[in-house]
Short mmCIF file of N, CA, C and O in Angstrom, two decimals:
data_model
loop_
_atom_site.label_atom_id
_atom_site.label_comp_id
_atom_site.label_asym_id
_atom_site.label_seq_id
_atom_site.Cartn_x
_atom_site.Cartn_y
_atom_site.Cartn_z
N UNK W 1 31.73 19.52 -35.07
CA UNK W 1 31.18 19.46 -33.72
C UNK W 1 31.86 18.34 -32.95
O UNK W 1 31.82 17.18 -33.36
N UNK W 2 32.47 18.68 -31.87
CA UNK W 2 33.07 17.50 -31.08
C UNK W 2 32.17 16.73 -30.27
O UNK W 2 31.52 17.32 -29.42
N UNK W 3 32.05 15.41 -30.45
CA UNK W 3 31.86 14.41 -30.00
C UNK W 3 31.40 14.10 -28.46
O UNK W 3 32.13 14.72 -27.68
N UNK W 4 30.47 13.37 -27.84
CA UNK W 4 30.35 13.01 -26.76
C UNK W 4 31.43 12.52 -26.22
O UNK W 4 31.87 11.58 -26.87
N UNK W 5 32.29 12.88 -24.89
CA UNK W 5 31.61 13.52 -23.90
C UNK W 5 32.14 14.56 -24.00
O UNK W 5 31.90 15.20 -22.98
N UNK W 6 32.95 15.28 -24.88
CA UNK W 6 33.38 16.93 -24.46
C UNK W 6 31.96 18.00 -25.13
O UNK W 6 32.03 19.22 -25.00
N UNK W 7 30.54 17.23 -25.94
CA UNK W 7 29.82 17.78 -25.92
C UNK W 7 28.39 17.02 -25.66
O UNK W 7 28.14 15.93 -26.15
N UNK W 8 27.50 17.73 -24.83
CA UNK W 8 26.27 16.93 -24.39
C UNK W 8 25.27 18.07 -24.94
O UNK W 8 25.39 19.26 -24.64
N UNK W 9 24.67 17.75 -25.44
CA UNK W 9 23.39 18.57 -26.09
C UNK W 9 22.37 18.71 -24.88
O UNK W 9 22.17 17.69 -24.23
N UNK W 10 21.95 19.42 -24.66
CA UNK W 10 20.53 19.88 -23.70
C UNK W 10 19.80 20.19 -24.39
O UNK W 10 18.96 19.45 -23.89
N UNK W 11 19.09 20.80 -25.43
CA UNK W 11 18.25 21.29 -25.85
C UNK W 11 16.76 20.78 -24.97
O UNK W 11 15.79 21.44 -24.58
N UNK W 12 17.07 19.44 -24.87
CA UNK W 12 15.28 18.88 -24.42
C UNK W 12 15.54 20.02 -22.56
O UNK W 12 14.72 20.30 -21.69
N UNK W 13 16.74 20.29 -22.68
CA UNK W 13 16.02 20.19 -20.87
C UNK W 13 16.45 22.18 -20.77
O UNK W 13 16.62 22.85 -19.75
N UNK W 14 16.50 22.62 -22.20
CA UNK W 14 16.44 24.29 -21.74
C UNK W 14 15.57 25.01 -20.84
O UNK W 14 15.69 25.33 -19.66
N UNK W 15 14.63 25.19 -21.74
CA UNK W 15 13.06 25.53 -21.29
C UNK W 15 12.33 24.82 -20.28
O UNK W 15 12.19 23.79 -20.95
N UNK W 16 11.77 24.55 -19.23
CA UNK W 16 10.55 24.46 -18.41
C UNK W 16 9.85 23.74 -19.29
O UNK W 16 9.90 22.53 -19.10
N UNK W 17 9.02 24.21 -20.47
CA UNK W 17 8.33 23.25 -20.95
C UNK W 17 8.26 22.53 -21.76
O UNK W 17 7.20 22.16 -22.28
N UNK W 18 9.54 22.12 -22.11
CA UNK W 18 10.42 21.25 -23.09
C UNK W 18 11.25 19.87 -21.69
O UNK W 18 11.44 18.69 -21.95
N UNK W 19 11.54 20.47 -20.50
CA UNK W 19 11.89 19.12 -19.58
C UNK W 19 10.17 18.33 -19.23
O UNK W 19 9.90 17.13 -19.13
N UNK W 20 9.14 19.68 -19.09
CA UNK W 20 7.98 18.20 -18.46
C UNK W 20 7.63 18.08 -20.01
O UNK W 20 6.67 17.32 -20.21
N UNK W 21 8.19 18.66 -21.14
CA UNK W 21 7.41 17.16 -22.52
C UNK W 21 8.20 16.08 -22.23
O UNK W 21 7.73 14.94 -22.16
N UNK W 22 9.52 16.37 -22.04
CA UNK W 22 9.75 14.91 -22.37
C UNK W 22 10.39 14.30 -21.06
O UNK W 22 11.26 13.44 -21.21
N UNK W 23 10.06 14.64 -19.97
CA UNK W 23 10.48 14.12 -18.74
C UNK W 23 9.87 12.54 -18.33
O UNK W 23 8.75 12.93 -18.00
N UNK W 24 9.85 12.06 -18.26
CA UNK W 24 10.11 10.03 -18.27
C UNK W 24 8.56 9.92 -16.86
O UNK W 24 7.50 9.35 -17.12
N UNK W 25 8.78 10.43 -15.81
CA UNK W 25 7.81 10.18 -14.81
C UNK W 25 7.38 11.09 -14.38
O UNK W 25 7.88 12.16 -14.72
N UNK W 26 6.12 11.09 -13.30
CA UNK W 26 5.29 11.88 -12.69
C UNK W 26 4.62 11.39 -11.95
O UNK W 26 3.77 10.58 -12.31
N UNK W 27 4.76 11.67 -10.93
CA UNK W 27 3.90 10.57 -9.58
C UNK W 27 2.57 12.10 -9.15
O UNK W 27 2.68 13.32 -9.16
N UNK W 28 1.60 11.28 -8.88
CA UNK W 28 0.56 11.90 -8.54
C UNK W 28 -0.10 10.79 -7.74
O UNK W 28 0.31 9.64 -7.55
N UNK W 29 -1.45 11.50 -7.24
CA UNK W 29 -2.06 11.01 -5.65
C UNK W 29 -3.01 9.62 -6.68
O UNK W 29 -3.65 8.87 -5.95
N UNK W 30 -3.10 9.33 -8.06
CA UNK W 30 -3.82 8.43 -8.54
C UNK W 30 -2.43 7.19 -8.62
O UNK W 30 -2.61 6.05 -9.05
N UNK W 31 -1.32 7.61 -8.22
CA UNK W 31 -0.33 6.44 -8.20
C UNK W 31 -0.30 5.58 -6.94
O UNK W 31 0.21 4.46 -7.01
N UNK W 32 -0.94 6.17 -5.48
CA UNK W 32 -0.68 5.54 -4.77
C UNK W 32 -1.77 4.73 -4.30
O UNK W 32 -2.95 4.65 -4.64
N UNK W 33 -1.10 4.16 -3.47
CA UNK W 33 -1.98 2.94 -1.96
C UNK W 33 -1.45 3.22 -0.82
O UNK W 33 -0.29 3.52 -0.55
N UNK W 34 -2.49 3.08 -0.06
CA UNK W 34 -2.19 3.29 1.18
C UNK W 34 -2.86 2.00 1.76
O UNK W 34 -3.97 1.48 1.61
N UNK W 35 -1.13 1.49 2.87
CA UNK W 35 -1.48 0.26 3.02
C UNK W 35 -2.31 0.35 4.57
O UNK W 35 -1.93 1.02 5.54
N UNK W 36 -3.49 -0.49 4.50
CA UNK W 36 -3.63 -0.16 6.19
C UNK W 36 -3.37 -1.26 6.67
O UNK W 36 -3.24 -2.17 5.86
N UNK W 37 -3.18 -1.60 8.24
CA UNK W 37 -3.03 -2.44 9.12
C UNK W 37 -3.87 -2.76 10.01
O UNK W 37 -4.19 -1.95 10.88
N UNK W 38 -4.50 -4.24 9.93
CA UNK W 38 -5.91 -4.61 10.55
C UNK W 38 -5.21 -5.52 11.50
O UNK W 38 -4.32 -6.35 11.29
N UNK W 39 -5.80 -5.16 12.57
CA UNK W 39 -6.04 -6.70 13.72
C UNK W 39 -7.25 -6.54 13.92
O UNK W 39 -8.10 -5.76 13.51
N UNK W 40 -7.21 -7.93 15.06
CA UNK W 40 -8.63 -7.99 15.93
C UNK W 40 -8.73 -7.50 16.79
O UNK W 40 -7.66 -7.20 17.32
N UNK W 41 -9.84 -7.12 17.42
CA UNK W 41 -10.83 -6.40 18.66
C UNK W 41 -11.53 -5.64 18.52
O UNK W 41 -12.18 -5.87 17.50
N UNK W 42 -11.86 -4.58 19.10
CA UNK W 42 -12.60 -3.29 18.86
C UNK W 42 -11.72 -1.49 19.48
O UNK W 42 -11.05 -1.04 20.41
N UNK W 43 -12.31 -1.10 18.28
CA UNK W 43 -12.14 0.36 18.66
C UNK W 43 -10.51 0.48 19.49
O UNK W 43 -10.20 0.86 20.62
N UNK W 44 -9.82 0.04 18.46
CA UNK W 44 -7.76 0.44 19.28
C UNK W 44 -7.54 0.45 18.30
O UNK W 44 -8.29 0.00 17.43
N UNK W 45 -6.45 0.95 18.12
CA UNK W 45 -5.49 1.69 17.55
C UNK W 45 -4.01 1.47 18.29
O UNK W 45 -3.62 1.91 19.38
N UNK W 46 -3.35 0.68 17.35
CA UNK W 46 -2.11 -0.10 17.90
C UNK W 46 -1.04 0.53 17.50
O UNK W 46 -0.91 0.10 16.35
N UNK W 47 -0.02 1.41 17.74
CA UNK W 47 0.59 2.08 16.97
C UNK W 47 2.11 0.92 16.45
O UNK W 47 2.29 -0.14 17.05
N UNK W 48 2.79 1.25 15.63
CA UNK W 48 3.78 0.29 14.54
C UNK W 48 4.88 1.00 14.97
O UNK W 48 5.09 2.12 14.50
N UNK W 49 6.05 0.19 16.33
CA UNK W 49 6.97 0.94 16.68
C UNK W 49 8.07 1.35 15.62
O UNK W 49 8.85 2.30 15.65
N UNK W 50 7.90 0.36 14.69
CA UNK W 50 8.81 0.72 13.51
C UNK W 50 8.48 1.82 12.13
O UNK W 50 9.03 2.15 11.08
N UNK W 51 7.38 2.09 12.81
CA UNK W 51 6.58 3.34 11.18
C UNK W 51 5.66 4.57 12.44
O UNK W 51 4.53 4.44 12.91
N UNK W 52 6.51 5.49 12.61
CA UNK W 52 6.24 6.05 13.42
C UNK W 52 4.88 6.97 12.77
O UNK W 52 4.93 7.61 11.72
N UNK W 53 4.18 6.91 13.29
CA UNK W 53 2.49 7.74 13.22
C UNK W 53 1.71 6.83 12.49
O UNK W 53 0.99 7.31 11.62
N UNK W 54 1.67 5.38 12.69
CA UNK W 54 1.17 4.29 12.04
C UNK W 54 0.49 3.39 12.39
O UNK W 54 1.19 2.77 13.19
N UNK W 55 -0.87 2.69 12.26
CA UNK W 55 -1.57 2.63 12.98
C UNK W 55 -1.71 1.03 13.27
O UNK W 55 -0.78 0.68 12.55
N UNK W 56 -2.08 0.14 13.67
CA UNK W 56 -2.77 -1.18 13.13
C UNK W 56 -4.23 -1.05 14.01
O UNK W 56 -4.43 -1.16 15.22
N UNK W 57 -5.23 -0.76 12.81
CA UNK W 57 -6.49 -0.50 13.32
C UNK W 57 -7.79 -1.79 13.67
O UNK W 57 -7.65 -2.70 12.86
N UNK W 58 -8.54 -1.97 14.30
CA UNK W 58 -9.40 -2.80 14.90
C UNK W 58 -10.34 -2.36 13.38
O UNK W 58 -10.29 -1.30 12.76
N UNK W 59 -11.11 -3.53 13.11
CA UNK W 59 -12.34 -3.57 11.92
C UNK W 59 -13.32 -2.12 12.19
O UNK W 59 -13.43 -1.29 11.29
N UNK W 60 -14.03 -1.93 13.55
CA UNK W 60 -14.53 -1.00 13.05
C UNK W 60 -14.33 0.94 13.09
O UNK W 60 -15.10 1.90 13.08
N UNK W 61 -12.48 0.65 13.14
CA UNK W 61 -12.01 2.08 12.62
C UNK W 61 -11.53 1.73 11.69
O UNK W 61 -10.34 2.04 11.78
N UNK W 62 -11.77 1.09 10.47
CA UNK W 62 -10.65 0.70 9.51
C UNK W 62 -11.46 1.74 8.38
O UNK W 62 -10.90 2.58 7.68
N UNK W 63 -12.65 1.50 8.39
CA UNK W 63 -13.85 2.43 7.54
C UNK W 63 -13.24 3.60 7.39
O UNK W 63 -12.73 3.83 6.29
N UNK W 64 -13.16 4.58 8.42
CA UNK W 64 -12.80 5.87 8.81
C UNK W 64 -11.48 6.11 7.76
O UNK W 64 -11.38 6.85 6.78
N UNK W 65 -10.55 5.20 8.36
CA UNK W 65 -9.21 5.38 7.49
C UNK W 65 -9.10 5.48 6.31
O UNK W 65 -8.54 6.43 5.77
N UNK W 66 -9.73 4.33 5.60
CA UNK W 66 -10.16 3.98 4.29
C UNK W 66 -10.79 4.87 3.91
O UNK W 66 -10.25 5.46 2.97
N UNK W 67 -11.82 5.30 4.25
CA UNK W 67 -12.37 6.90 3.84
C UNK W 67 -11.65 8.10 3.81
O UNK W 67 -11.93 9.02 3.04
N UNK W 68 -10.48 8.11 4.84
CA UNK W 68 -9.70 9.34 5.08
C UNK W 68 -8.97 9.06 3.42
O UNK W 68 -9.27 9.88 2.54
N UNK W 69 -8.27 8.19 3.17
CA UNK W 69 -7.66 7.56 1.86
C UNK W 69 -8.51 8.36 0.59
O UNK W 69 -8.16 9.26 -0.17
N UNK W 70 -9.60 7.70 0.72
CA UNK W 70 -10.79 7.97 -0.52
C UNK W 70 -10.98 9.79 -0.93
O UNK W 70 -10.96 10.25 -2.07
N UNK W 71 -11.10 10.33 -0.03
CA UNK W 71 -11.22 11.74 0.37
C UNK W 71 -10.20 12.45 -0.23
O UNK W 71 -10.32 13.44 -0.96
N UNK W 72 -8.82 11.66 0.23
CA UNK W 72 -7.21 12.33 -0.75
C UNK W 72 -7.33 11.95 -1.99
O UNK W 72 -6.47 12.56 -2.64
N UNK W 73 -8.13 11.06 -2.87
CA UNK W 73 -8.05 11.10 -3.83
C UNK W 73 -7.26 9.27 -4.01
O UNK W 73 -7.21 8.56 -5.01
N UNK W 74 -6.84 9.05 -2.85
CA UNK W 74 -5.99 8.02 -2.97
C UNK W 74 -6.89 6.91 -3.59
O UNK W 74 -7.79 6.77 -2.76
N UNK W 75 -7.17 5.82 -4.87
CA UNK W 75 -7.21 5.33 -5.57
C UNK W 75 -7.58 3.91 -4.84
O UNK W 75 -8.72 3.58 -5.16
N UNK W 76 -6.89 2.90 -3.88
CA UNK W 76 -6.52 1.84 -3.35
C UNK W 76 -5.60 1.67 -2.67
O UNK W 76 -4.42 1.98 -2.86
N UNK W 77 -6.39 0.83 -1.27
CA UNK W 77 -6.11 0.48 -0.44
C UNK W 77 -5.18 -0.90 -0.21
O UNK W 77 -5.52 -1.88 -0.88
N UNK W 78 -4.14 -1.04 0.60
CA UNK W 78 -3.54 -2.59 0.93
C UNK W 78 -4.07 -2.84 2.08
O UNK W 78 -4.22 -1.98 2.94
N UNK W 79 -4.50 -4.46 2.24
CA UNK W 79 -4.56 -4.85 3.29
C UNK W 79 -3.66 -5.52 3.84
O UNK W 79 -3.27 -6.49 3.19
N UNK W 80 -2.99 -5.25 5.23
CA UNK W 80 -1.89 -6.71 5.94
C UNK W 80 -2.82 -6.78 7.54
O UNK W 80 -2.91 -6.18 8.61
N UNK W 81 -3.25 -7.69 6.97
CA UNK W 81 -3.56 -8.17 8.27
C UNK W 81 -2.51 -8.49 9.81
O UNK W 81 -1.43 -9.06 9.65
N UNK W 82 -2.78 -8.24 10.64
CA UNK W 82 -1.89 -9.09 12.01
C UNK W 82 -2.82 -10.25 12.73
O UNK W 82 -3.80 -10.08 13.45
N UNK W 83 -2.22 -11.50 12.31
CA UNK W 83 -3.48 -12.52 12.39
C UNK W 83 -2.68 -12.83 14.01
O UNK W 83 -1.55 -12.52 14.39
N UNK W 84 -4.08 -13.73 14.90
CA UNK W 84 -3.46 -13.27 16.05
C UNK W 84 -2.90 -15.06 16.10
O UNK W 84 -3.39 -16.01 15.50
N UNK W 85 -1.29 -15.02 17.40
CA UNK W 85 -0.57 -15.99 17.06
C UNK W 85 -1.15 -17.75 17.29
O UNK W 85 -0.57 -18.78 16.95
N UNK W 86 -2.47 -17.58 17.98
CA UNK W 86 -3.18 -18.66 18.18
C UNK W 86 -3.75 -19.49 16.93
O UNK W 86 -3.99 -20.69 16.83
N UNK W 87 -3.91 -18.32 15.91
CA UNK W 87 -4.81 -18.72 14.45
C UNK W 87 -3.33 -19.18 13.45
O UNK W 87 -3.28 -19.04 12.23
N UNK W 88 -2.42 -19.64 14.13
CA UNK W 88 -0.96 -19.65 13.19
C UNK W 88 -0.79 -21.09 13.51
O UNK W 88 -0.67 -21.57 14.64
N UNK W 89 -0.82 -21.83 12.18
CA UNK W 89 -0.30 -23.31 12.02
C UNK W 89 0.48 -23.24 11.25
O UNK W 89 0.76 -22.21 10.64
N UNK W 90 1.16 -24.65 11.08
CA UNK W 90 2.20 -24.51 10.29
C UNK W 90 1.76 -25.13 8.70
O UNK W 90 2.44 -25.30 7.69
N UNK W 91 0.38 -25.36 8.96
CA UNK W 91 -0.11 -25.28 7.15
C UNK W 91 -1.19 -24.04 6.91
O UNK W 91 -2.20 -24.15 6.23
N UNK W 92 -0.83 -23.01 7.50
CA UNK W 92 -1.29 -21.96 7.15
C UNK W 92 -2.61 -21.96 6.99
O UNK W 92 -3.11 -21.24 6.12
N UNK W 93 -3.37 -22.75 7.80
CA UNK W 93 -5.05 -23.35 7.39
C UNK W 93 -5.75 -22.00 7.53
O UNK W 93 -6.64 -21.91 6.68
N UNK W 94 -5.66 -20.90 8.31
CA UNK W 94 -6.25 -19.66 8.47
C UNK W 94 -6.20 -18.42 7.45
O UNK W 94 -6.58 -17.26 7.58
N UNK W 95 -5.54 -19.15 6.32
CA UNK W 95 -5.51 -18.06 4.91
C UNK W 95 -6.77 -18.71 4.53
O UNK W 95 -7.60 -17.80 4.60
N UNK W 96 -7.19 -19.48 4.28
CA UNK W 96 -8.30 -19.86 3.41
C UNK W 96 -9.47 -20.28 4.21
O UNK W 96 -10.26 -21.13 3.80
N UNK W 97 -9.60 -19.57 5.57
CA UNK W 97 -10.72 -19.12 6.26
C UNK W 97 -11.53 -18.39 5.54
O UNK W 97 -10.86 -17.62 4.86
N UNK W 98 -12.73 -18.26 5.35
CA UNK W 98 -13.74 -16.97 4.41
C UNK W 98 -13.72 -15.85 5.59
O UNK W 98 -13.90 -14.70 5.20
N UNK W 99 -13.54 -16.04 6.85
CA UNK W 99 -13.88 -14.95 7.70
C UNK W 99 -12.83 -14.32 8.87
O UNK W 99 -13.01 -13.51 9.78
N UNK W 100 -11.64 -15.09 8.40
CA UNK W 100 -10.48 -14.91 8.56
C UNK W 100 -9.99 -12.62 8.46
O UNK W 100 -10.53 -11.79 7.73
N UNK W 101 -9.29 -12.49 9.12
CA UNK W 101 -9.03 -11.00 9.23
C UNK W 101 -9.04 -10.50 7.75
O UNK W 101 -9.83 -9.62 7.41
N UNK W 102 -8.46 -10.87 7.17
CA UNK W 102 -8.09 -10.01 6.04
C UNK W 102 -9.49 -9.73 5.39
O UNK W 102 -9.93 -8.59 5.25
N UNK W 103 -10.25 -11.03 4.97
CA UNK W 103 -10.98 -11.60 4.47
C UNK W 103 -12.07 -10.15 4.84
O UNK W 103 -12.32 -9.26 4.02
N UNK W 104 -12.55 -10.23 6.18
CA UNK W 104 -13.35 -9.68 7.08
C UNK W 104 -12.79 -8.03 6.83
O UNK W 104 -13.42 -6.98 6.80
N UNK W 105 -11.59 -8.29 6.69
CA UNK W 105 -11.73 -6.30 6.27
C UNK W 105 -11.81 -6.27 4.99
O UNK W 105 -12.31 -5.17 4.77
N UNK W 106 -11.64 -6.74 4.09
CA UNK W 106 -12.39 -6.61 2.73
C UNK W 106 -13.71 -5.98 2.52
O UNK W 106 -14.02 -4.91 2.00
N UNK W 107 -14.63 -7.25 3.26
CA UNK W 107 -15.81 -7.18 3.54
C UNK W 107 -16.26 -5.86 4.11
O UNK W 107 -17.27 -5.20 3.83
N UNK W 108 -15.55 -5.67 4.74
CA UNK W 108 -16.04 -4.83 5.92
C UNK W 108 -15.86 -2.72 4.91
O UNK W 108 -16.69 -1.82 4.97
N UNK W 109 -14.70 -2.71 4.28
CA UNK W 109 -14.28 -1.61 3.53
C UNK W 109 -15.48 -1.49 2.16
O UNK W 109 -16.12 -0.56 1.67
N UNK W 110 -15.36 -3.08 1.86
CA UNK W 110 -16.93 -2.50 0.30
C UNK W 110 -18.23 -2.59 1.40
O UNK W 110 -19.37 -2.25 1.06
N UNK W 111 -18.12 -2.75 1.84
CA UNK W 111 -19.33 -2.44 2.66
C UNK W 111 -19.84 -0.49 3.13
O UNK W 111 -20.95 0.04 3.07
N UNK W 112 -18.64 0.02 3.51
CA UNK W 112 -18.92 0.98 4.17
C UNK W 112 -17.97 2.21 3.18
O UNK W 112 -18.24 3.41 3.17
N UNK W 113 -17.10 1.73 2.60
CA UNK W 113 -16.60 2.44 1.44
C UNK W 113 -16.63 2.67 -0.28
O UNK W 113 -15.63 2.90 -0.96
N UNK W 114 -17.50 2.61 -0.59
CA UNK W 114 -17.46 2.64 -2.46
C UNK W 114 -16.11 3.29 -2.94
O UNK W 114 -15.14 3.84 -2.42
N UNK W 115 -16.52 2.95 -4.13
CA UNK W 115 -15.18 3.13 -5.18
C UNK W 115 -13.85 3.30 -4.82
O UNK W 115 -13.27 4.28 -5.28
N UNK W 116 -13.27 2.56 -4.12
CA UNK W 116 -11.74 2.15 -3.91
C UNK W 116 -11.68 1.05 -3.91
O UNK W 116 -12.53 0.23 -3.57
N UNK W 117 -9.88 0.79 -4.61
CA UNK W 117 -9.62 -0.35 -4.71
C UNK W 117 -9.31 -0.71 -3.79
O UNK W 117 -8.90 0.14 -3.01
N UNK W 118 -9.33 -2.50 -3.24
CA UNK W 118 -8.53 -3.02 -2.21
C UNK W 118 -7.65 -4.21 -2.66
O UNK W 118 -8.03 -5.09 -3.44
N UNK W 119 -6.81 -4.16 -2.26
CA UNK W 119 -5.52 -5.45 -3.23
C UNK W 119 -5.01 -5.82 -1.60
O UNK W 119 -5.04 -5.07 -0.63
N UNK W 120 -4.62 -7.03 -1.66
CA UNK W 120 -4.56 -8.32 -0.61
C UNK W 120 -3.26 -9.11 -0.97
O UNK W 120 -2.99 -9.60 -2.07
N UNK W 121 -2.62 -9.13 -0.01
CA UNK W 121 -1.35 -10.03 -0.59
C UNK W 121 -1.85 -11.52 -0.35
O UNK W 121 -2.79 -11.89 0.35
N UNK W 122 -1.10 -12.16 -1.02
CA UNK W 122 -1.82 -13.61 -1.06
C UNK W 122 -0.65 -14.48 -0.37
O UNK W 122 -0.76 -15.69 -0.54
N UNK W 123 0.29 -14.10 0.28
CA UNK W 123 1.09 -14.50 0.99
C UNK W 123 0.93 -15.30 2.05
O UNK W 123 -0.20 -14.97 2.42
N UNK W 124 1.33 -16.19 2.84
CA UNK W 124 0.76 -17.03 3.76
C UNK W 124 1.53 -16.42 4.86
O UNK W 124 0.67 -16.20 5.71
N UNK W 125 2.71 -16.01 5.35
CA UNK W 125 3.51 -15.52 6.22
C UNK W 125 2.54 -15.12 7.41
O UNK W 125 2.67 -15.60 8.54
N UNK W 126 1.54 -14.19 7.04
CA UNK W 126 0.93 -14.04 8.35
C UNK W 126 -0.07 -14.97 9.10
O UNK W 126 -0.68 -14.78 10.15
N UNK W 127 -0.04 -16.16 8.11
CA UNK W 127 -1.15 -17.36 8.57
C UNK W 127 -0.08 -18.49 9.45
O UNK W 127 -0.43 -19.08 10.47
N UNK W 128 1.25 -18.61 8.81
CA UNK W 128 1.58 -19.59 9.09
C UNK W 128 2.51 -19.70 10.36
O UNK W 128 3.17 -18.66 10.29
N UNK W 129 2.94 -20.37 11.48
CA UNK W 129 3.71 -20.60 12.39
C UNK W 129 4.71 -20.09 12.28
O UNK W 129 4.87 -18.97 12.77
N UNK W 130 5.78 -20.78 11.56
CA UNK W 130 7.16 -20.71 10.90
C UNK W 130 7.29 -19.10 10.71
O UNK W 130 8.19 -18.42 11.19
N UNK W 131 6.52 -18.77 10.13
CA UNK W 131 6.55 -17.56 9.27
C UNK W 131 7.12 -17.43 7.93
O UNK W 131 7.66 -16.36 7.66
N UNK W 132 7.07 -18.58 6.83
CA UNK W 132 7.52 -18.38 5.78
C UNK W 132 6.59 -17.98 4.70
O UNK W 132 5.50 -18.54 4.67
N UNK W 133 6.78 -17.41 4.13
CA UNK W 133 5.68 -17.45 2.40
C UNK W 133 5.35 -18.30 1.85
O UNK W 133 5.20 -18.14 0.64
N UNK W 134 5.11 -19.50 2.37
CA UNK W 134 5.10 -20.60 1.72
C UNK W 134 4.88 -22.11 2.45
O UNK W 134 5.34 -22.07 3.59
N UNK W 135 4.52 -22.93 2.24
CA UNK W 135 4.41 -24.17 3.06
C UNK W 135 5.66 -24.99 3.18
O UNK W 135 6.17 -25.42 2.14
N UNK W 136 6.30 -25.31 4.53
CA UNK W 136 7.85 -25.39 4.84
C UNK W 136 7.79 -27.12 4.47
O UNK W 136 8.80 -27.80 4.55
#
Protein backbone atom coordinates (compact mmCIF):
# COMPACT_ATOMS: atom_id res chain seq x y z
CA UNK A 1 0.00 0.00 0.00
CA UNK A 2 1.58 3.34 -0.90
CA UNK A 3 2.19 5.70 1.58
CA UNK A 4 0.79 9.15 2.52
CA UNK A 5 0.35 11.48 0.42
CA UNK A 6 -0.25 9.44 -2.83
CA UNK A 7 -2.77 7.60 -0.41
CA UNK A 8 -5.32 9.20 2.14
CA UNK A 9 -7.76 6.80 3.65
CA UNK A 10 -11.44 8.16 4.07
CA UNK A 11 -13.13 5.51 5.45
CA UNK A 12 -14.30 7.79 8.63
CA UNK A 13 -15.85 10.32 6.15
CA UNK A 14 -17.72 7.61 3.51
CA UNK A 15 -21.03 7.28 4.96
CA UNK A 16 -23.21 10.21 6.50
CA UNK A 17 -23.14 8.47 9.63
CA UNK A 18 -19.67 7.63 10.11
CA UNK A 19 -18.61 11.78 9.33
CA UNK A 20 -21.23 13.05 12.31
CA UNK A 21 -19.54 9.95 14.66
CA UNK A 22 -16.58 11.25 14.40
CA UNK A 23 -16.89 14.84 13.25
CA UNK A 24 -14.86 17.20 15.98
CA UNK A 25 -17.83 20.06 16.41
CA UNK A 26 -21.41 21.02 16.43
CA UNK A 27 -22.73 24.31 17.28
CA UNK A 28 -26.29 24.45 18.44
CA UNK A 29 -28.66 27.30 19.94
CA UNK A 30 -27.31 25.93 23.73
CA UNK A 31 -23.74 27.32 22.45
CA UNK A 32 -24.69 30.75 22.20
CA UNK A 33 -25.05 34.39 23.88
CA UNK A 34 -26.55 36.98 22.83
CA UNK A 35 -24.88 40.07 23.68
CA UNK A 36 -27.30 42.96 24.47
CA UNK A 37 -26.56 46.65 24.58
CA UNK A 38 -27.81 48.82 27.55
CA UNK A 39 -27.79 52.60 27.97
CA UNK A 40 -29.64 55.04 29.93
CA UNK A 41 -33.15 56.60 29.60
CA UNK A 42 -36.37 55.22 28.79
CA UNK A 43 -38.16 53.32 26.20
CA UNK A 44 -35.33 54.00 22.87
CA UNK A 45 -33.85 51.98 21.02
CA UNK A 46 -30.49 53.28 19.68
CA UNK A 47 -29.55 51.54 16.69
CA UNK A 48 -25.32 50.39 16.35
CA UNK A 49 -24.22 52.09 13.02
CA UNK A 50 -21.64 49.49 12.87
CA UNK A 51 -23.96 46.10 13.49
CA UNK A 52 -26.65 46.76 11.30
CA UNK A 53 -30.26 45.62 12.92
CA UNK A 54 -28.69 46.17 16.41
CA UNK A 55 -29.97 47.68 19.11
CA UNK A 56 -28.58 49.58 22.34
CA UNK A 57 -31.70 49.27 24.45
CA UNK A 58 -32.95 51.64 27.47
CA UNK A 59 -33.50 49.26 30.97
CA UNK A 60 -37.02 48.94 30.51
CA UNK A 61 -36.93 47.20 26.91
CA UNK A 62 -34.01 45.18 27.81
CA UNK A 63 -36.61 42.49 29.57
CA UNK A 64 -38.40 42.02 26.23
CA UNK A 65 -35.08 41.23 24.44
CA UNK A 66 -33.75 39.05 27.00
CA UNK A 67 -36.93 37.17 26.83
CA UNK A 68 -36.95 37.21 23.01
CA UNK A 69 -33.26 35.32 23.73
CA UNK A 70 -34.88 32.90 26.41
CA UNK A 71 -37.78 31.87 24.02
CA UNK A 72 -34.88 30.77 21.18
CA UNK A 73 -33.62 28.61 23.52
CA UNK A 74 -30.61 30.92 23.77
CA UNK A 75 -28.91 29.87 27.16
CA UNK A 76 -27.12 33.51 28.21
CA UNK A 77 -27.06 36.73 27.88
CA UNK A 78 -23.87 39.50 27.61
CA UNK A 79 -24.08 42.62 29.03
CA UNK A 80 -22.02 45.94 27.51
CA UNK A 81 -23.17 48.61 28.88
CA UNK A 82 -22.78 52.41 27.12
CA UNK A 83 -21.97 54.31 30.31
CA UNK A 84 -22.82 57.88 29.63
CA UNK A 85 -19.49 60.18 29.02
CA UNK A 86 -20.14 62.33 32.21
CA UNK A 87 -19.92 59.02 34.55
CA UNK A 88 -16.16 58.51 32.84
CA UNK A 89 -13.06 59.26 35.09
CA UNK A 90 -9.93 58.41 34.64
CA UNK A 91 -9.98 55.93 37.74
CA UNK A 92 -12.83 54.30 36.45
CA UNK A 93 -14.74 55.01 39.91
CA UNK A 94 -18.20 54.15 38.05
CA UNK A 95 -17.36 50.30 37.62
CA UNK A 96 -17.72 49.72 41.20
CA UNK A 97 -20.91 51.77 41.54
CA UNK A 98 -23.69 49.00 42.87
CA UNK A 99 -26.20 50.92 40.64
CA UNK A 100 -24.11 51.80 37.95
CA UNK A 101 -25.69 50.58 34.23
CA UNK A 102 -24.47 47.34 33.94
CA UNK A 103 -24.99 46.61 37.48
CA UNK A 104 -28.78 47.88 37.09
CA UNK A 105 -29.37 45.63 34.05
CA UNK A 106 -28.37 42.64 35.83
CA UNK A 107 -30.76 43.48 38.34
CA UNK A 108 -33.20 44.44 36.25
CA UNK A 109 -33.03 40.88 33.71
CA UNK A 110 -33.21 38.37 37.16
CA UNK A 111 -35.80 40.30 38.06
CA UNK A 112 -38.12 40.02 35.11
CA UNK A 113 -36.37 37.02 33.41
CA UNK A 114 -35.69 33.46 35.11
CA UNK A 115 -33.38 30.94 34.05
CA UNK A 116 -30.81 32.66 31.86
CA UNK A 117 -27.51 33.23 32.22
CA UNK A 118 -26.02 36.75 32.37
CA UNK A 119 -22.04 37.14 32.13
CA UNK A 120 -20.58 40.85 32.47
CA UNK A 121 -17.27 41.81 31.30
CA UNK A 122 -15.27 43.08 34.06
CA UNK A 123 -13.40 45.43 31.94
CA UNK A 124 -13.12 49.05 32.92
CA UNK A 125 -12.96 50.61 29.25
CA UNK A 126 -16.45 51.67 29.45
CA UNK A 127 -16.01 53.35 32.96
CA UNK A 128 -12.91 54.99 32.31
CA UNK A 129 -11.98 58.46 30.42
CA UNK A 130 -8.93 57.34 28.54
CA UNK A 131 -10.67 54.39 27.47
CA UNK A 132 -8.23 51.75 28.40
CA UNK A 133 -8.87 48.26 30.16
CA UNK A 134 -7.14 49.14 32.79
CA UNK A 135 -5.95 51.99 35.13
CA UNK A 136 -3.42 54.28 32.94
Amino acid sequence: MPSYPKTRLRRNRQFDWTRQLVCENRLSVSDLIWPVFVIEGENTREPIASMPGVFRLTLDLLPMAVGEASDLGIPAVAVFPATDSSKKTPDAAEAVNPDNLACSAVRKIKEKVSGIGVICDVALDPYSSHGQDGLV
